[in-house]
PDB file of N, CA and C in Angstrom:
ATOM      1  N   UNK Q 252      26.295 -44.866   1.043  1.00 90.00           N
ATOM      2  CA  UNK Q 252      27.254 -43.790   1.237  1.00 90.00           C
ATOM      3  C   UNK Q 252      27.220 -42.810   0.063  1.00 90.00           C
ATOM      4  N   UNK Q 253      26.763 -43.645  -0.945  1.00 89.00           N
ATOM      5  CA  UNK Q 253      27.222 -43.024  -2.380  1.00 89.00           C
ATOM      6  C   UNK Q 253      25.373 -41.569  -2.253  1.00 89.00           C
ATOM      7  N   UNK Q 254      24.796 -42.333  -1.860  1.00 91.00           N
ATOM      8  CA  UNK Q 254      23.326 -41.139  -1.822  1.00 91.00           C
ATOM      9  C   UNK Q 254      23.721 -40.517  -0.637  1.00 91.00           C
ATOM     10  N   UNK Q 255      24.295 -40.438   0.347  1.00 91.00           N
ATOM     11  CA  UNK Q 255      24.595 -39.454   1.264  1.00 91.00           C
ATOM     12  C   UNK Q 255      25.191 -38.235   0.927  1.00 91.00           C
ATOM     13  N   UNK Q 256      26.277 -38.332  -0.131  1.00 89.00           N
ATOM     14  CA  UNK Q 256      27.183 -37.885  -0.351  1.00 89.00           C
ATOM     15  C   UNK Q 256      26.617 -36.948  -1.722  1.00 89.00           C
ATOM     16  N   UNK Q 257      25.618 -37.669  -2.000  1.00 89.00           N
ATOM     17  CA  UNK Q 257      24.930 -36.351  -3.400  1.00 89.00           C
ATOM     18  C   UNK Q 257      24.128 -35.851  -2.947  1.00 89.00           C
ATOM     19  N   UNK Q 258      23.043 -36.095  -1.567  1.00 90.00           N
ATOM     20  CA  UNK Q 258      22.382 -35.589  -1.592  1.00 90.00           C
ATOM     21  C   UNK Q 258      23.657 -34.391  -0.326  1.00 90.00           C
ATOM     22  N   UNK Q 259      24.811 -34.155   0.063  1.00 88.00           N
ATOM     23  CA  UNK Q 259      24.647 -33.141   0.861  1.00 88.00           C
ATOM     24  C   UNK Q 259      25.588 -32.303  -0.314  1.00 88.00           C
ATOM     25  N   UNK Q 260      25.586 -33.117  -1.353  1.00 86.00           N
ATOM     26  CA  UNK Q 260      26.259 -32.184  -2.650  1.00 86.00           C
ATOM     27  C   UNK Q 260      24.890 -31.271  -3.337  1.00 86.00           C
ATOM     28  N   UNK Q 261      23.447 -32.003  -3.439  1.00 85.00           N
ATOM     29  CA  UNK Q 261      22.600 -30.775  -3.658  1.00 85.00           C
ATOM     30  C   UNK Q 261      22.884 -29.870  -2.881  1.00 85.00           C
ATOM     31  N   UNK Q 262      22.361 -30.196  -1.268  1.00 88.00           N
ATOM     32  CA  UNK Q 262      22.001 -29.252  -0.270  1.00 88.00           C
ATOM     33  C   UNK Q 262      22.941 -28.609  -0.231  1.00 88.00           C
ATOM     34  N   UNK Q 263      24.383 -28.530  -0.241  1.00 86.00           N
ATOM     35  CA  UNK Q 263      25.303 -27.312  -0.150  1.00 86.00           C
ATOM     36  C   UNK Q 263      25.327 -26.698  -1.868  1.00 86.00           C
ATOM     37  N   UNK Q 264      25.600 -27.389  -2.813  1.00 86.00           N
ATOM     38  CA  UNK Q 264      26.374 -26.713  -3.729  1.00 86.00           C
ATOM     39  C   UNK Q 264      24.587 -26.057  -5.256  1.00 86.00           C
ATOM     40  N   UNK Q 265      24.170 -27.219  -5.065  1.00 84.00           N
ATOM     41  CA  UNK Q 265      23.098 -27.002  -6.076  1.00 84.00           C
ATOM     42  C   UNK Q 265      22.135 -25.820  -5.773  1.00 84.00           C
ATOM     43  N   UNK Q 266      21.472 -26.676  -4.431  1.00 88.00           N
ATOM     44  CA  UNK Q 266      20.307 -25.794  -3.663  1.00 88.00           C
ATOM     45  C   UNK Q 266      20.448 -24.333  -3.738  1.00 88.00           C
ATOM     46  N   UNK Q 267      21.930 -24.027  -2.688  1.00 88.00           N
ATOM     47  CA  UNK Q 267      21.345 -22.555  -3.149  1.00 88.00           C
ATOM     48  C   UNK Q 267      21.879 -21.363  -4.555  1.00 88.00           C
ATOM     49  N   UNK Q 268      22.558 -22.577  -4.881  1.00 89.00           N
ATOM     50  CA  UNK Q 268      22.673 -21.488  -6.553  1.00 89.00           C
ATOM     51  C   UNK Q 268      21.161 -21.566  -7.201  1.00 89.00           C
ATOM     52  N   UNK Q 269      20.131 -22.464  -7.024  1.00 90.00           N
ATOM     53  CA  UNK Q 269      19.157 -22.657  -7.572  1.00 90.00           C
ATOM     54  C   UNK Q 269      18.274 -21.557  -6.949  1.00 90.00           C
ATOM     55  N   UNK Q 270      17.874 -21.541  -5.625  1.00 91.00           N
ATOM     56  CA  UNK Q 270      17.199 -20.576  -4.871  1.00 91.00           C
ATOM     57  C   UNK Q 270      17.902 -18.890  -5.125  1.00 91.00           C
ATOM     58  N   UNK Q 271      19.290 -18.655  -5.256  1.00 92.00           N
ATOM     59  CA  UNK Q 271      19.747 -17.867  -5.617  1.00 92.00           C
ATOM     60  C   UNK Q 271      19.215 -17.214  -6.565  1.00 92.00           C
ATOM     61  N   UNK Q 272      18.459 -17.984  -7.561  1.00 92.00           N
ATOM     62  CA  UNK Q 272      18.234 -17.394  -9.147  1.00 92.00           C
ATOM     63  C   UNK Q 272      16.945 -17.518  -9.344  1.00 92.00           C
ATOM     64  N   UNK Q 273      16.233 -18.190  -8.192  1.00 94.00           N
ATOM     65  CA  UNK Q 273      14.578 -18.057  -8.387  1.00 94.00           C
ATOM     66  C   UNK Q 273      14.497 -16.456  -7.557  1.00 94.00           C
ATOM     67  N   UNK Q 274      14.895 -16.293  -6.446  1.00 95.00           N
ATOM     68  CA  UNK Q 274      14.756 -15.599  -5.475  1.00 95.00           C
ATOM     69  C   UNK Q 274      15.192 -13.715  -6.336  1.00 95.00           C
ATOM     70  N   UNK Q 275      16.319 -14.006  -7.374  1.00 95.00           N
ATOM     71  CA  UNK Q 275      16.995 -13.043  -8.085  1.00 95.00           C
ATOM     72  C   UNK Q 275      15.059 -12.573  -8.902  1.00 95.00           C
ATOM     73  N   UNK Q 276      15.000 -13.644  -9.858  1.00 94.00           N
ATOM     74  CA  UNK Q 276      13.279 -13.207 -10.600  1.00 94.00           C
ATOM     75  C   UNK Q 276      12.598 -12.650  -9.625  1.00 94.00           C
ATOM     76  N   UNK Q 277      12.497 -12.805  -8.732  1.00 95.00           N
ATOM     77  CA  UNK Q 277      11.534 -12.930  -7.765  1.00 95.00           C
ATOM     78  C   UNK Q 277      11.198 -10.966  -7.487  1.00 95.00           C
ATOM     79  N   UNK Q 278      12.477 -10.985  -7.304  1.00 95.00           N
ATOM     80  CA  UNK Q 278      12.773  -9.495  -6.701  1.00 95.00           C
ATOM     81  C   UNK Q 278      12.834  -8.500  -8.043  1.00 95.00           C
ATOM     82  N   UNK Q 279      13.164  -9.347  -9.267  1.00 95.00           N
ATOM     83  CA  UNK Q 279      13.341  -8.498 -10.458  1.00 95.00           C
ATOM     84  C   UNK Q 279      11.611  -7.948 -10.782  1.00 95.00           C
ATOM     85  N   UNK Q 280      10.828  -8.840 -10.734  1.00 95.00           N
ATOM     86  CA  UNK Q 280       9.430  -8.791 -11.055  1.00 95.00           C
ATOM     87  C   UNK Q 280       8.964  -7.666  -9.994  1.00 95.00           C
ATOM     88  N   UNK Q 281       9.113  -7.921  -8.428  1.00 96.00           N
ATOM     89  CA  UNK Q 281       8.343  -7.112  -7.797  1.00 96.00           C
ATOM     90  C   UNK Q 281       9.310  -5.696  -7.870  1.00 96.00           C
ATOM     91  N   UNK Q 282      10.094  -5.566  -8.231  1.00 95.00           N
ATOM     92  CA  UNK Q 282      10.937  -3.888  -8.894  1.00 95.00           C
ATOM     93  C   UNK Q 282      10.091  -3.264  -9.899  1.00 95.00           C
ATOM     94  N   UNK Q 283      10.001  -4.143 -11.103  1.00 95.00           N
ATOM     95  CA  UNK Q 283       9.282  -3.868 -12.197  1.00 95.00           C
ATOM     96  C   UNK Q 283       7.994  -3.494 -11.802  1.00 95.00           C
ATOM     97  N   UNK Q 284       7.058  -4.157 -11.081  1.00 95.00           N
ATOM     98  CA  UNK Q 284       5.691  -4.223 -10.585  1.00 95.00           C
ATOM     99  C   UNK Q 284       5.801  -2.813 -10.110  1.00 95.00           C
ATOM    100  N   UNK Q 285       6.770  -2.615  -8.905  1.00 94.00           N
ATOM    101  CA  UNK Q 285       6.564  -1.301  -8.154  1.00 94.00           C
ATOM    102  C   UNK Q 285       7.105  -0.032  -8.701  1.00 94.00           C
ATOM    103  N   UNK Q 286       7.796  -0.579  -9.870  1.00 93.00           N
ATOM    104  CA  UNK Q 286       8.217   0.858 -10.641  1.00 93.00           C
ATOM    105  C   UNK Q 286       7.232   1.675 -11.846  1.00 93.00           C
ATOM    106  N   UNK Q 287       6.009   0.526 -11.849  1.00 91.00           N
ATOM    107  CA  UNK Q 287       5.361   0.686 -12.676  1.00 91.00           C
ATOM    108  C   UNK Q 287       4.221   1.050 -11.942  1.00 91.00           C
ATOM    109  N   UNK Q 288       3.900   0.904 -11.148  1.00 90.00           N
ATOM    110  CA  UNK Q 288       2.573   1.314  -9.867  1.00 90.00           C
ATOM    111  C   UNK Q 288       2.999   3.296  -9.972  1.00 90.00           C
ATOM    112  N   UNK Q 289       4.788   3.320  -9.482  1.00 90.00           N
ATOM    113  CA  UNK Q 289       5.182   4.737  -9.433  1.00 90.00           C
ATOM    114  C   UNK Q 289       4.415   5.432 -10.816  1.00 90.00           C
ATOM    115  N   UNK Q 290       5.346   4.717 -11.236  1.00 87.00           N
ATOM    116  CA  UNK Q 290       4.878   6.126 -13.070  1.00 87.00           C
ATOM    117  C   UNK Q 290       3.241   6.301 -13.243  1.00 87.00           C
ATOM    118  N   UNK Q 291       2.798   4.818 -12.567  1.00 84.00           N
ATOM    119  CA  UNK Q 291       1.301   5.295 -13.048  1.00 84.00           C
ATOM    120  C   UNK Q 291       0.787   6.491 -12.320  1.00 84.00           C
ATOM    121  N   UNK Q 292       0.872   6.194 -10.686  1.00 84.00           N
ATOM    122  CA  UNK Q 292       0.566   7.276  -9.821  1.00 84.00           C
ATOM    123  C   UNK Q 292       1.305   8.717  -9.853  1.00 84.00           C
ATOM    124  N   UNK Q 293       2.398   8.965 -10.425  1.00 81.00           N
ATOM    125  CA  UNK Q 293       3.175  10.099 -10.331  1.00 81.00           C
ATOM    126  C   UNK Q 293       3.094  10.868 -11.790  1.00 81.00           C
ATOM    127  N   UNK Q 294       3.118  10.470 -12.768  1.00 75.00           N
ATOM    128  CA  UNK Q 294       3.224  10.736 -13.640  1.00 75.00           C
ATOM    129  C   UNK Q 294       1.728  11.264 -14.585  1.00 75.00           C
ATOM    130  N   UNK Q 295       1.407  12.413 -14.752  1.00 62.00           N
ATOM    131  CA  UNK Q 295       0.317  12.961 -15.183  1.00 62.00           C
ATOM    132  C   UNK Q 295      -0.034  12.241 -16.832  1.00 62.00           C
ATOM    133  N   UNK Q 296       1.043  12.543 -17.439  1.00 64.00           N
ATOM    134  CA  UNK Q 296       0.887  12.129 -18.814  1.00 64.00           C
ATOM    135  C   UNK Q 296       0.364  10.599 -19.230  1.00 64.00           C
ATOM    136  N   UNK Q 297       0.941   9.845 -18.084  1.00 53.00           N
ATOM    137  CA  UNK Q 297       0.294   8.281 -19.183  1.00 53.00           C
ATOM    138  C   UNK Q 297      -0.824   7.967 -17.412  1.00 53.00           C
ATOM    139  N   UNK Q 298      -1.481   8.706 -16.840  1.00 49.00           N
ATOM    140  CA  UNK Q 298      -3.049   8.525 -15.935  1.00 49.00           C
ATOM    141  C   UNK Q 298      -3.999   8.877 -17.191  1.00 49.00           C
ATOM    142  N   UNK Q 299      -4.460   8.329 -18.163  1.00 55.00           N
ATOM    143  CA  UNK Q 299      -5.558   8.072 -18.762  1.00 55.00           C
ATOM    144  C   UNK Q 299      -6.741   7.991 -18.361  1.00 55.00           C
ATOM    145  N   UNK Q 300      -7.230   7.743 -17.186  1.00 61.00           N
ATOM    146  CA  UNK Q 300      -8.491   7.249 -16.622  1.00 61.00           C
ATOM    147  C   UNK Q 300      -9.068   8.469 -16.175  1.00 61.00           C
ATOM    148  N   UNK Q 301      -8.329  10.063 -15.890  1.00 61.00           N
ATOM    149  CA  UNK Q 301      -8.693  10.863 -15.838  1.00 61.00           C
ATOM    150  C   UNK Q 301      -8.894  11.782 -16.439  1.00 61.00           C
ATOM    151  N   UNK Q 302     -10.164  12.622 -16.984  1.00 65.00           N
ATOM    152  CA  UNK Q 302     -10.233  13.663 -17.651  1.00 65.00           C
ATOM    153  C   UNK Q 302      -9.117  14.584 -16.960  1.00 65.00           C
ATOM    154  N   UNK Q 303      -8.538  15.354 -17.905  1.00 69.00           N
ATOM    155  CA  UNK Q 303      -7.919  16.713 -17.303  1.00 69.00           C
ATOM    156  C   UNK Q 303      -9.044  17.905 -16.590  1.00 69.00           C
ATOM    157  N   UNK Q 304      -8.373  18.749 -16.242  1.00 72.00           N
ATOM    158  CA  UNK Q 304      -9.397  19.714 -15.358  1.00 72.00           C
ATOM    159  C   UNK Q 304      -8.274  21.209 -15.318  1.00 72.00           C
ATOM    160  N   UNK Q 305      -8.907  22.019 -15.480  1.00 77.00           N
ATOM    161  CA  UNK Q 305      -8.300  23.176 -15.496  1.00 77.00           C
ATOM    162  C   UNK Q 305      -8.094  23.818 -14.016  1.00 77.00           C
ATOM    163  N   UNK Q 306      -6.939  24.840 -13.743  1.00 83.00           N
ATOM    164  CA  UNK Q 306      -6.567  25.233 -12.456  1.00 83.00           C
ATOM    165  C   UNK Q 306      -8.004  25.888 -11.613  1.00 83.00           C
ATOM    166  N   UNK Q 307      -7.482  25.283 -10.548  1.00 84.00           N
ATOM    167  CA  UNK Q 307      -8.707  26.003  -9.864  1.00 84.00           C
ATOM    168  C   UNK Q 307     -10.037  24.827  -9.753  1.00 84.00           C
ATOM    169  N   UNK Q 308      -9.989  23.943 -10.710  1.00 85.00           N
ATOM    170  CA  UNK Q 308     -11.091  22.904 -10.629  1.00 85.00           C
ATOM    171  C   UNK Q 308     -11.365  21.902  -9.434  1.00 85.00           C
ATOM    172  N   UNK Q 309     -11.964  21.704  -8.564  1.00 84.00           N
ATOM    173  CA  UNK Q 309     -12.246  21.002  -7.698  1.00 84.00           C
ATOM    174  C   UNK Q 309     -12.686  19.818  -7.966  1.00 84.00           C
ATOM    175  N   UNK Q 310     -12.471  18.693  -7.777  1.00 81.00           N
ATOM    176  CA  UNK Q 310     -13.081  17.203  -7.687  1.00 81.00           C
ATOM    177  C   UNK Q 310     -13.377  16.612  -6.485  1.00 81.00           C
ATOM    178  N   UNK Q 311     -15.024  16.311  -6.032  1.00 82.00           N
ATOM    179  CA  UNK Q 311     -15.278  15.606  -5.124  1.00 82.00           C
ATOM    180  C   UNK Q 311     -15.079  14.131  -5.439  1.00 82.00           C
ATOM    181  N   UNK Q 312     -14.073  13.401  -4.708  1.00 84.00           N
ATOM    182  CA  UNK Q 312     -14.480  11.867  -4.590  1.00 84.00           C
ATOM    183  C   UNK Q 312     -15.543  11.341  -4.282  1.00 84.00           C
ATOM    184  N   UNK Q 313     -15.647  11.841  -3.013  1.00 84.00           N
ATOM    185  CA  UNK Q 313     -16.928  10.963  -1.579  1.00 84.00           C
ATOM    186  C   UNK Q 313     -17.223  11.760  -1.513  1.00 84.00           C
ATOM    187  N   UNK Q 314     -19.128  11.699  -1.502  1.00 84.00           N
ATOM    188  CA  UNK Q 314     -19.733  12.651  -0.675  1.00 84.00           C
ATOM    189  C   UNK Q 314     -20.632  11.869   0.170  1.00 84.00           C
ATOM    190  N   UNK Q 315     -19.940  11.628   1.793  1.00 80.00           N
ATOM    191  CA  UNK Q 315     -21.033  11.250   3.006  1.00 80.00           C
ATOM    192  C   UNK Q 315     -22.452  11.604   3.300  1.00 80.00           C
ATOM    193  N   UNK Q 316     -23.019  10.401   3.305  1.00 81.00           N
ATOM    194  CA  UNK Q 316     -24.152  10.220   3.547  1.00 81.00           C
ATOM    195  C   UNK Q 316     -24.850  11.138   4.518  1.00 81.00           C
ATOM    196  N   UNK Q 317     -26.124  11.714   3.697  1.00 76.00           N
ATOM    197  CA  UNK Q 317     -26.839  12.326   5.350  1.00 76.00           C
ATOM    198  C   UNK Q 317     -27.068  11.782   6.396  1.00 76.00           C
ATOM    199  N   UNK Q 318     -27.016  11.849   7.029  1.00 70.00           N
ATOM    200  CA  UNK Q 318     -27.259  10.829   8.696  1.00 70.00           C
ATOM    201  C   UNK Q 318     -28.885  11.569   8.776  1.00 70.00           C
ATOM    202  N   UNK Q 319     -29.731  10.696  10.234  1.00 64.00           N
ATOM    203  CA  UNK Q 319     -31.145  11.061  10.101  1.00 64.00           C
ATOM    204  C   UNK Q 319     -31.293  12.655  10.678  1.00 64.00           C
ATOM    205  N   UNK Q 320     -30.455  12.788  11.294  1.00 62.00           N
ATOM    206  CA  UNK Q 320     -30.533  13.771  12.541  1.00 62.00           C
ATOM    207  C   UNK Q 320     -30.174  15.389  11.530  1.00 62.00           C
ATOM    208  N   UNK Q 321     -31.160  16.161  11.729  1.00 61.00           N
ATOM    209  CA  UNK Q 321     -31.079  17.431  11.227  1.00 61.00           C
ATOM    210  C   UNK Q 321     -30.246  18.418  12.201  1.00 61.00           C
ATOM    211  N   UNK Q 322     -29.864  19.328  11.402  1.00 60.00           N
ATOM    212  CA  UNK Q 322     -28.840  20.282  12.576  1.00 60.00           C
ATOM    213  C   UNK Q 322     -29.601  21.465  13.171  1.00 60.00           C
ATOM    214  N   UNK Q 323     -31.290  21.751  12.425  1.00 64.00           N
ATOM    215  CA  UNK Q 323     -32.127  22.566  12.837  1.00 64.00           C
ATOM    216  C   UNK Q 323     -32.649  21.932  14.094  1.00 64.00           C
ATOM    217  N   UNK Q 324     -32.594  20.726  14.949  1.00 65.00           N
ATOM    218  CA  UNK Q 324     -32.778  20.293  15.727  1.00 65.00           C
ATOM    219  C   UNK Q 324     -31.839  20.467  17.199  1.00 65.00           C
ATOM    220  N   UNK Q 325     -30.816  20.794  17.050  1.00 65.00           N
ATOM    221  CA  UNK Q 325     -29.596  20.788  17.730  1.00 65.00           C
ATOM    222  C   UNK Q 325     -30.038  21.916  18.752  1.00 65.00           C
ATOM    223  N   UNK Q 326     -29.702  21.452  20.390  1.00 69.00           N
ATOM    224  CA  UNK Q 326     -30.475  22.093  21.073  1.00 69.00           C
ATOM    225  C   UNK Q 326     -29.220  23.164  21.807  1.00 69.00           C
ATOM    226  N   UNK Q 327     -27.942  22.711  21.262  1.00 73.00           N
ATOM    227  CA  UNK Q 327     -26.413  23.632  22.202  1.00 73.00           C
ATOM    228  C   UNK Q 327     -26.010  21.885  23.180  1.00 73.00           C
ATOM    229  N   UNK Q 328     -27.007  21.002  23.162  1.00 75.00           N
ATOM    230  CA  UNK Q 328     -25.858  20.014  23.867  1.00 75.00           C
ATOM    231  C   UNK Q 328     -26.061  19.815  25.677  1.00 75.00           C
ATOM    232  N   UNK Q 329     -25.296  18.843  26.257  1.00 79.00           N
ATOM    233  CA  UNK Q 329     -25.964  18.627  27.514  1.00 79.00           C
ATOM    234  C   UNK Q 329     -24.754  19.697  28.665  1.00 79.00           C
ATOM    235  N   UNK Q 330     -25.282  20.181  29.566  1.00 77.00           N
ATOM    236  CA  UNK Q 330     -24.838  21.230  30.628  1.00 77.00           C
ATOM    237  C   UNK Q 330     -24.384  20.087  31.435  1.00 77.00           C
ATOM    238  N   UNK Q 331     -22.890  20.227  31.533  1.00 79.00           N
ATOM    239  CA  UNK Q 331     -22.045  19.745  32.515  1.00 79.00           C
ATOM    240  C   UNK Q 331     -21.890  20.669  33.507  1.00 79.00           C
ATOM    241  N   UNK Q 332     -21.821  20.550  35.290  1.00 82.00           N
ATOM    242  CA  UNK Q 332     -21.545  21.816  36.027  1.00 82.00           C
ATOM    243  C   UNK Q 332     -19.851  21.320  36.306  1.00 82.00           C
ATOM    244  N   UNK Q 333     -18.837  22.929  36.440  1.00 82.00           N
ATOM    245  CA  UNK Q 333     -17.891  22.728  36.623  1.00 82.00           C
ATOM    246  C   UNK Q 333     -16.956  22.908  37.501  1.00 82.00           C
ATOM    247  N   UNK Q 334     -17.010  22.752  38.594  1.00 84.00           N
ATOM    248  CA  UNK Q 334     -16.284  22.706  39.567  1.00 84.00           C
ATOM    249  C   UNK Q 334     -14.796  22.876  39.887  1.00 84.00           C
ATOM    250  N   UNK Q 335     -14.029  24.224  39.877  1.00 84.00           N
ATOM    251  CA  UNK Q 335     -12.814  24.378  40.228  1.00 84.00           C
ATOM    252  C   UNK Q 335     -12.299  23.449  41.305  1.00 84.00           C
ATOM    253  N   UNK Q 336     -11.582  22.873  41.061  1.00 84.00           N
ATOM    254  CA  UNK Q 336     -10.330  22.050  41.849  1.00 84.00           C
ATOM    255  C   UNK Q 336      -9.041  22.956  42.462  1.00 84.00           C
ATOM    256  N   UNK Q 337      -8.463  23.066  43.759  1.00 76.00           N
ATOM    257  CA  UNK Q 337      -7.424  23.197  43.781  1.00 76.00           C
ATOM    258  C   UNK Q 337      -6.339  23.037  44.515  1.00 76.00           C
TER     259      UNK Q 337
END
């Protein structure tokens, strides 16, 4: 009787003050994490990884691959006939 009686004294009274205060870190860390993702992305002054660039400067990221097919080849495409409906 006597272990019945502590263990539904964890499960109500311990358990969730315990989960309460893991769950509290839990959420404190991923705040911090995502407030710090912000400043990096928003904030010009502490993005280090990028040279500055003056107005007007363009930066290519990606530049797509040539494919095989030349556009001096391109004949206008296949003739569909079109037939009014009415």
């Amino acid at each position: 009787m006597l272990k019945f009686v502590l263990i539904v004294v964890l499960i109500f009274f311990v358990f969730p003050k315990l989960l309460k205060w893991v769950l509290r870190g839990f959420v404190v860390s991923q705040i911090n994490k995502a407030q710090q993702e912000f400043q990096q992305q928003y904030n010009p002054n502490t993005n280090t990884n990028r040279p500055k660039k003056r107005d007007g400067q363009v930066d290519v990221d990606f530049v797509p691959p040539k494919s095989g097919k030349n556009s001096d080849d391109f004949n206008g495409g296949e003739y569909i006939d079109y037939e009014e409906v009415k």
